[in-house]
Amino acid sequence: MISLIIHGGAWDIPDELVEAHKLGVSKALNIGWEILSNGGSAVDAVEKVINYLEDDITFDAGRGSHLNADGEVELDASIMNGSTFRCGSVAAVKNIKNPISLCRKIMDESEHIFLVGSGAEKFAIQHGISICSQDDLRIEREILKWKSIQGKNGFSTKDAFKFHTPAGTVGAVALDSSGNICAGTSTGGTFNKHPGRVGDSPLIGCGTYADTSIGGVSTTGWGEAMIKVVMAKTVIDLMEFNNGDPQAAAEKGIKILKEKADGFGGVIALNNRGEFGVAYNTPKMARAYINSQMNSPKILI
Ligand code: ASP
């Protein structure tokens, strides 16, 4: 069994952006599926899927991400190998085009797990990952949106989700032919966040978790609430104790998120049998999945 599930954010995706989201997750899924079908690793599949989504300006990851209150892009990401328990995370990086690849480098080549800001960028340079400029990451759509709220007081992170503009964090979970599970998540975070604000996405256990003996999870949504309920690991634990049912675990996770933290967002889960779970309490969630028992992928918003 090989299996792959990916997401492109959970929010109120307006009708005119639905096609772009479907196209993005569909193309990214194909890239990952090709890797897994050719015997490639779950880690490679997750990295390459997320690279594609980071480069697609439809999504709030890599180029095209939301700007923070200073008008800058600051990116967060994480990856976890569920067989070795090795992980890599970065937060508040301003000059990295594909943060998930920097996470992978940290996972593979560092004794550390989590690097932030300029230290993460220094590690990137030392390990052959090139640095980009803010102009490579900032796009006009986001600059105009940021300008439109300047001078308005009381704009909170939670309010950011009411904006009908792209808010899609991206994530992927893969099971490869050797039975390994990997999960990863990448985001520009919330619109107009305080400089230095870090959300759930780069936090192992909140935005991303993988344990090959159980499954893998990637989350998206209001990060402050996700952190409070340690969302990704909570869903993994629920799977462990419900005989590995990823759908029931995802649904229960979203219920906990709402009840305990008044949170909103979405979660994708994959168990070690290659079965899927998806739950969200936002109006929409962009996601796509396929496993070796399916004839064609499911692309859903
Ligand atoms: N969870 C992300 C954050 O709070 C945002 C999102 O998923 O839309 O940084």
Short mmCIF file of C-alpha atoms and ligand atoms in Angstrom, two decimals:
data_model
loop_
_atom_site.label_atom_id
_atom_site.label_comp_id
_atom_site.label_asym_id
_atom_site.label_seq_id
_atom_site.Cartn_x
_atom_site.Cartn_y
_atom_site.Cartn_z
CA MET A 1 0.00 0.00 0.00
CA ILE A 2 1.20 3.50 -0.84
CA SER A 3 -0.88 6.52 0.06
CA LEU A 4 -0.80 10.31 -0.08
CA ILE A 5 -3.04 13.05 1.30
CA ILE A 6 -2.41 16.78 0.99
CA HIS A 7 -4.15 20.04 1.88
CA GLY A 8 -4.09 23.65 0.76
CA GLY A 9 -5.72 25.34 3.75
CA ALA A 10 -9.08 25.49 5.50
CA TRP A 11 -10.98 28.77 5.28
CA ASP A 12 -13.84 30.49 3.49
CA ILE A 13 -12.43 29.94 -0.02
CA PRO A 14 -14.49 32.17 -2.34
CA ASP A 15 -16.05 30.61 -5.43
CA GLU A 16 -13.71 32.43 -7.82
CA LEU A 17 -10.67 30.87 -6.15
CA VAL A 18 -11.97 27.32 -5.96
CA GLU A 19 -10.56 26.28 -9.36
CA ALA A 20 -7.07 27.61 -8.56
CA HIS A 21 -7.09 25.66 -5.30
CA LYS A 22 -8.29 22.48 -6.99
CA LEU A 23 -5.67 22.80 -9.71
CA GLY A 24 -2.90 23.46 -7.20
CA VAL A 25 -3.62 20.51 -4.93
CA SER A 26 -4.26 18.26 -7.93
CA LYS A 27 -0.89 19.06 -9.56
CA ALA A 28 0.94 18.74 -6.25
CA LEU A 29 -0.71 15.38 -5.58
CA ASN A 30 0.45 14.12 -8.99
CA ILE A 31 4.03 15.07 -8.19
CA GLY A 32 3.97 13.17 -4.91
CA TRP A 33 2.12 10.19 -6.38
CA GLU A 34 4.69 9.82 -9.14
CA ILE A 35 7.47 9.68 -6.54
CA LEU A 36 5.66 7.10 -4.38
CA SER A 37 4.61 5.01 -7.40
CA ASN A 38 8.24 4.78 -8.51
CA GLY A 39 9.29 3.43 -5.11
CA GLY A 40 10.39 6.84 -3.79
CA SER A 41 10.33 7.72 -0.12
CA ALA A 42 7.53 9.35 1.86
CA VAL A 43 9.99 12.10 2.83
CA ASP A 44 10.76 12.90 -0.82
CA ALA A 45 7.05 12.89 -1.69
CA VAL A 46 6.16 15.28 1.14
CA GLU A 47 9.02 17.64 0.33
CA LYS A 48 8.28 17.82 -3.39
CA VAL A 49 4.51 18.18 -2.93
CA ILE A 50 5.07 21.07 -0.55
CA ASN A 51 7.72 22.65 -2.80
CA TYR A 52 5.11 22.83 -5.55
CA LEU A 53 2.50 24.38 -3.27
CA GLU A 54 5.04 26.86 -1.86
CA ASP A 55 5.75 28.04 -5.41
CA ASP A 56 2.05 28.35 -6.30
CA ILE A 57 0.92 31.84 -5.25
CA THR A 58 -2.61 30.55 -4.70
CA PHE A 59 -1.48 29.35 -1.29
CA ASP A 60 -0.21 31.02 1.86
CA ALA A 61 3.18 29.35 1.80
CA GLY A 62 6.45 30.39 0.17
CA ARG A 63 5.96 33.05 -2.53
CA GLY A 64 2.57 34.76 -2.26
CA SER A 65 2.31 34.39 1.51
CA HIS A 66 0.55 36.89 3.74
CA LEU A 67 2.52 39.86 5.00
CA ASN A 68 3.07 40.53 8.68
CA ALA A 69 2.34 43.83 10.42
CA ASP A 70 5.66 45.23 9.15
CA GLY A 71 4.72 44.34 5.58
CA GLU A 72 7.19 41.45 5.38
CA VAL A 73 6.84 37.74 4.62
CA GLU A 74 7.93 35.49 7.48
CA LEU A 75 7.66 31.76 6.84
CA ASP A 76 7.18 28.76 9.15
CA ALA A 77 7.43 25.06 8.24
CA SER A 78 8.11 21.59 9.63
CA ILE A 79 8.67 18.01 8.51
CA MET A 80 8.76 14.75 10.47
CA ASN A 81 9.92 11.27 9.51
CA GLY A 82 7.64 8.86 11.36
CA SER A 83 10.10 5.96 11.17
CA THR A 84 13.15 7.65 12.68
CA PHE A 85 11.31 10.35 14.65
CA ARG A 86 13.73 12.82 13.16
CA CYS A 87 12.23 16.23 12.45
CA GLY A 88 13.19 19.62 11.05
CA SER A 89 11.45 22.95 11.64
CA VAL A 90 11.99 26.60 10.81
CA ALA A 91 10.15 29.71 11.94
CA ALA A 92 10.15 33.38 11.01
CA VAL A 93 12.48 32.94 8.04
CA LYS A 94 12.36 35.89 5.66
CA ASN A 95 14.72 34.87 2.88
CA ILE A 96 14.02 31.25 2.04
CA LYS A 97 11.96 30.39 -1.04
CA ASN A 98 11.13 26.80 -0.02
CA PRO A 99 11.20 26.51 3.78
CA ILE A 100 10.18 22.83 3.73
CA SER A 101 13.47 21.99 1.99
CA LEU A 102 15.36 23.82 4.71
CA CYS A 103 13.39 21.75 7.27
CA ARG A 104 14.46 18.62 5.41
CA LYS A 105 18.13 19.72 5.54
CA ILE A 106 17.85 20.31 9.28
CA MET A 107 16.19 16.91 9.72
CA ASP A 108 18.87 15.15 7.66
CA GLU A 109 22.01 17.09 8.51
CA SER A 110 21.66 18.78 11.89
CA GLU A 111 21.74 17.57 15.46
CA HIS A 112 18.99 20.14 16.11
CA ILE A 113 15.32 20.14 15.22
CA PHE A 114 14.12 23.73 15.25
CA LEU A 115 15.95 26.79 13.90
CA VAL A 116 14.51 30.30 13.71
CA GLY A 117 15.11 33.58 11.92
CA SER A 118 18.64 34.54 10.97
CA GLY A 119 20.13 31.35 12.52
CA ALA A 120 17.98 29.23 10.22
CA GLU A 121 19.09 31.32 7.26
CA LYS A 122 22.74 30.94 8.29
CA PHE A 123 22.26 27.15 8.38
CA ALA A 124 20.69 27.35 4.90
CA ILE A 125 23.72 29.15 3.46
CA GLN A 126 26.11 26.69 5.14
CA HIS A 127 24.19 23.78 3.60
CA GLY A 128 23.84 25.06 0.04
CA ILE A 129 20.28 26.40 0.18
CA SER A 130 20.15 29.76 -1.51
CA ILE A 131 18.80 32.88 0.08
CA CYS A 132 16.14 34.93 -1.68
CA SER A 133 14.95 38.49 -1.16
CA GLN A 134 11.64 39.72 0.20
CA ASP A 135 10.84 40.83 -3.34
CA ASP A 136 11.00 37.17 -4.40
CA LEU A 137 8.34 36.30 -1.81
CA ARG A 138 6.05 39.34 -1.73
CA ILE A 139 3.42 39.68 -4.45
CA GLU A 140 1.21 42.61 -5.36
CA ARG A 141 -2.04 40.97 -4.16
CA GLU A 142 -0.64 40.69 -0.64
CA ILE A 143 1.00 44.12 -0.65
CA LEU A 144 -2.33 45.74 -1.62
CA LYS A 145 -4.19 43.80 1.05
CA TRP A 146 -1.65 44.83 3.66
CA LYS A 147 -1.89 48.49 2.57
CA SER A 148 -5.68 48.35 2.82
CA ILE A 149 -5.62 47.79 6.57
CA GLN A 150 -2.90 50.26 7.52
CA GLY A 151 -4.16 52.78 10.06
CA LYS A 152 -6.99 50.48 11.18
CA ASN A 153 -6.80 49.64 14.85
CA GLY A 154 -7.79 46.43 16.56
CA PHE A 155 -7.15 44.03 13.67
CA SER A 156 -6.51 40.66 15.31
CA THR A 157 -4.99 37.44 14.03
CA LYS A 158 -8.41 35.83 14.31
CA ASP A 159 -9.87 38.57 12.09
CA ALA A 160 -7.38 37.58 9.40
CA PHE A 161 -9.44 34.52 8.63
CA LYS A 162 -12.44 36.68 7.72
CA PHE A 163 -10.56 38.09 4.74
CA HIS A 164 -11.69 36.59 1.45
CA THR A 165 -8.19 36.29 0.11
CA PRO A 166 -5.92 33.27 0.00
CA ALA A 167 -5.18 31.90 3.48
CA GLY A 168 -4.10 28.45 2.57
CA THR A 169 -1.34 26.87 4.57
CA VAL A 170 -0.19 23.69 2.83
CA GLY A 171 0.61 20.21 4.11
CA ALA A 172 1.09 16.60 3.11
CA VAL A 173 1.24 13.13 4.66
CA ALA A 174 2.63 10.15 2.74
CA LEU A 175 3.00 6.40 3.23
CA ASP A 176 5.67 4.83 1.02
CA SER A 177 6.16 1.28 -0.25
CA SER A 178 8.53 0.48 2.62
CA GLY A 179 5.81 1.39 5.13
CA ASN A 180 7.36 4.72 6.22
CA ILE A 181 5.13 7.68 7.02
CA CYS A 182 6.21 11.32 6.71
CA ALA A 183 4.23 14.52 7.39
CA GLY A 184 5.02 18.15 6.60
CA THR A 185 3.43 21.61 6.76
CA SER A 186 4.45 25.02 5.37
CA THR A 187 2.87 28.45 5.85
CA GLY A 188 3.22 32.20 5.67
CA GLY A 189 1.19 32.28 8.88
CA THR A 190 -1.67 34.62 9.53
CA PHE A 191 -2.19 37.92 7.75
CA ASN A 192 -0.87 40.98 9.61
CA LYS A 193 0.65 38.85 12.38
CA HIS A 194 3.02 40.54 14.81
CA PRO A 195 6.61 40.30 13.53
CA GLY A 196 8.16 37.22 15.10
CA ARG A 197 4.79 35.56 15.71
CA VAL A 198 5.07 31.80 15.29
CA GLY A 199 1.99 29.66 14.72
CA ASP A 200 1.29 25.96 14.98
CA SER A 201 2.70 24.91 11.61
CA PRO A 202 6.41 24.64 12.54
CA LEU A 203 5.71 23.14 15.97
CA ILE A 204 6.14 19.38 16.01
CA GLY A 205 3.00 17.99 17.62
CA CYS A 206 0.87 21.04 16.77
CA GLY A 207 1.11 21.51 12.98
CA THR A 208 2.83 18.26 12.04
CA TYR A 209 3.32 14.79 13.50
CA ALA A 210 4.24 11.37 12.15
CA ASP A 211 4.68 7.99 13.81
CA THR A 212 4.98 5.15 11.34
CA SER A 213 3.43 2.70 13.82
CA ILE A 214 0.24 4.85 13.91
CA GLY A 215 -0.01 7.48 11.15
CA GLY A 216 0.68 11.08 10.19
CA VAL A 217 -1.12 14.42 10.52
CA SER A 218 -0.87 17.96 9.13
CA THR A 219 -3.09 20.80 10.34
CA THR A 220 -4.21 24.22 9.17
CA GLY A 221 -6.27 26.99 10.70
CA TRP A 222 -6.05 29.46 13.53
CA GLY A 223 -2.64 28.59 14.94
CA GLU A 224 -3.09 30.09 18.40
CA ALA A 225 -5.94 27.63 19.04
CA MET A 226 -4.16 24.68 17.39
CA ILE A 227 -1.20 25.16 19.74
CA LYS A 228 -3.45 25.12 22.81
CA VAL A 229 -4.74 21.62 22.03
CA VAL A 230 -1.45 20.30 20.54
CA MET A 231 -3.56 19.44 17.56
CA ALA A 232 -1.45 17.08 15.41
CA LYS A 233 -0.31 14.85 18.29
CA THR A 234 -3.81 14.88 19.76
CA VAL A 235 -5.17 13.45 16.52
CA ILE A 236 -2.35 10.86 16.41
CA ASP A 237 -3.16 9.80 19.98
CA LEU A 238 -6.85 9.56 19.16
CA MET A 239 -5.96 7.29 16.24
CA GLU A 240 -3.76 5.14 18.43
CA PHE A 241 -6.61 4.56 20.86
CA ASN A 242 -9.43 4.07 18.35
CA ASN A 243 -7.89 1.21 16.40
CA GLY A 244 -6.29 3.58 13.91
CA ASP A 245 -9.45 5.12 12.48
CA PRO A 246 -8.18 8.39 10.92
CA GLN A 247 -11.61 9.82 10.10
CA ALA A 248 -12.96 9.42 13.62
CA ALA A 249 -9.71 10.84 15.03
CA ALA A 250 -9.79 13.88 12.71
CA GLU A 251 -13.41 14.61 13.61
CA LYS A 252 -12.79 14.24 17.33
CA GLY A 253 -9.71 16.47 17.03
CA ILE A 254 -11.75 19.28 15.46
CA LYS A 255 -14.39 18.86 18.16
CA ILE A 256 -11.71 19.24 20.85
CA LEU A 257 -10.28 22.28 19.03
CA LYS A 258 -13.68 23.97 19.06
CA GLU A 259 -14.72 23.01 22.57
CA LYS A 260 -11.47 23.66 24.39
CA ALA A 261 -9.97 26.57 22.45
CA ASP A 262 -12.88 27.99 20.44
CA GLY A 263 -10.67 27.25 17.46
CA PHE A 264 -11.27 26.65 13.80
CA GLY A 265 -9.35 24.99 11.04
CA GLY A 266 -8.80 21.64 9.43
CA VAL A 267 -6.76 18.48 9.74
CA ILE A 268 -5.65 15.71 7.41
CA ALA A 269 -4.72 12.30 8.80
CA LEU A 270 -3.36 9.09 7.33
CA ASN A 271 -3.00 5.81 9.19
CA ASN A 272 -0.42 3.07 8.72
CA ARG A 273 -2.88 1.12 6.54
CA GLY A 274 -2.99 4.07 4.11
CA GLU A 275 -6.53 5.13 5.06
CA PHE A 276 -7.51 8.80 5.22
CA GLY A 277 -9.24 11.18 7.60
CA VAL A 278 -10.22 14.80 6.94
CA ALA A 279 -12.19 17.14 9.19
CA TYR A 280 -12.63 20.92 9.36
CA ASN A 281 -14.99 23.43 10.88
CA THR A 282 -14.31 26.21 8.40
CA PRO A 283 -16.64 26.68 5.40
CA LYS A 284 -14.16 24.94 3.06
CA MET A 285 -10.89 23.03 2.99
CA ALA A 286 -8.76 22.33 -0.09
CA ARG A 287 -7.48 18.75 -0.09
CA ALA A 288 -6.60 15.84 -2.34
CA TYR A 289 -5.77 12.19 -1.73
CA ILE A 290 -5.05 8.90 -3.41
CA ASN A 291 -3.88 5.44 -2.38
CA SER A 292 -3.05 2.28 -4.28
CA GLN A 293 -6.59 0.94 -3.87
CA MET A 294 -8.11 3.94 -5.67
CA ASN A 295 -8.37 4.23 -9.47
CA SER A 296 -8.18 8.02 -9.45
CA PRO A 297 -7.45 10.81 -6.98
CA LYS A 298 -10.09 12.68 -4.99
CA ILE A 299 -9.77 16.46 -5.30
CA LEU A 300 -12.11 18.25 -2.93
CA ILE A 301 -12.80 21.76 -1.64
N1 ASP B 1 -2.01 27.60 11.00
C1 ASP B 1 -1.42 28.72 10.34
C2 ASP B 1 -0.92 29.68 11.38
O1 ASP B 1 -1.64 29.97 12.32
C3 ASP B 1 -2.33 29.45 9.40
C4 ASP B 1 -3.23 28.61 8.52
O2 ASP B 1 -3.18 27.38 8.57
O3 ASP B 1 -4.02 29.19 7.74
O4 ASP B 1 0.16 30.17 11.23
#
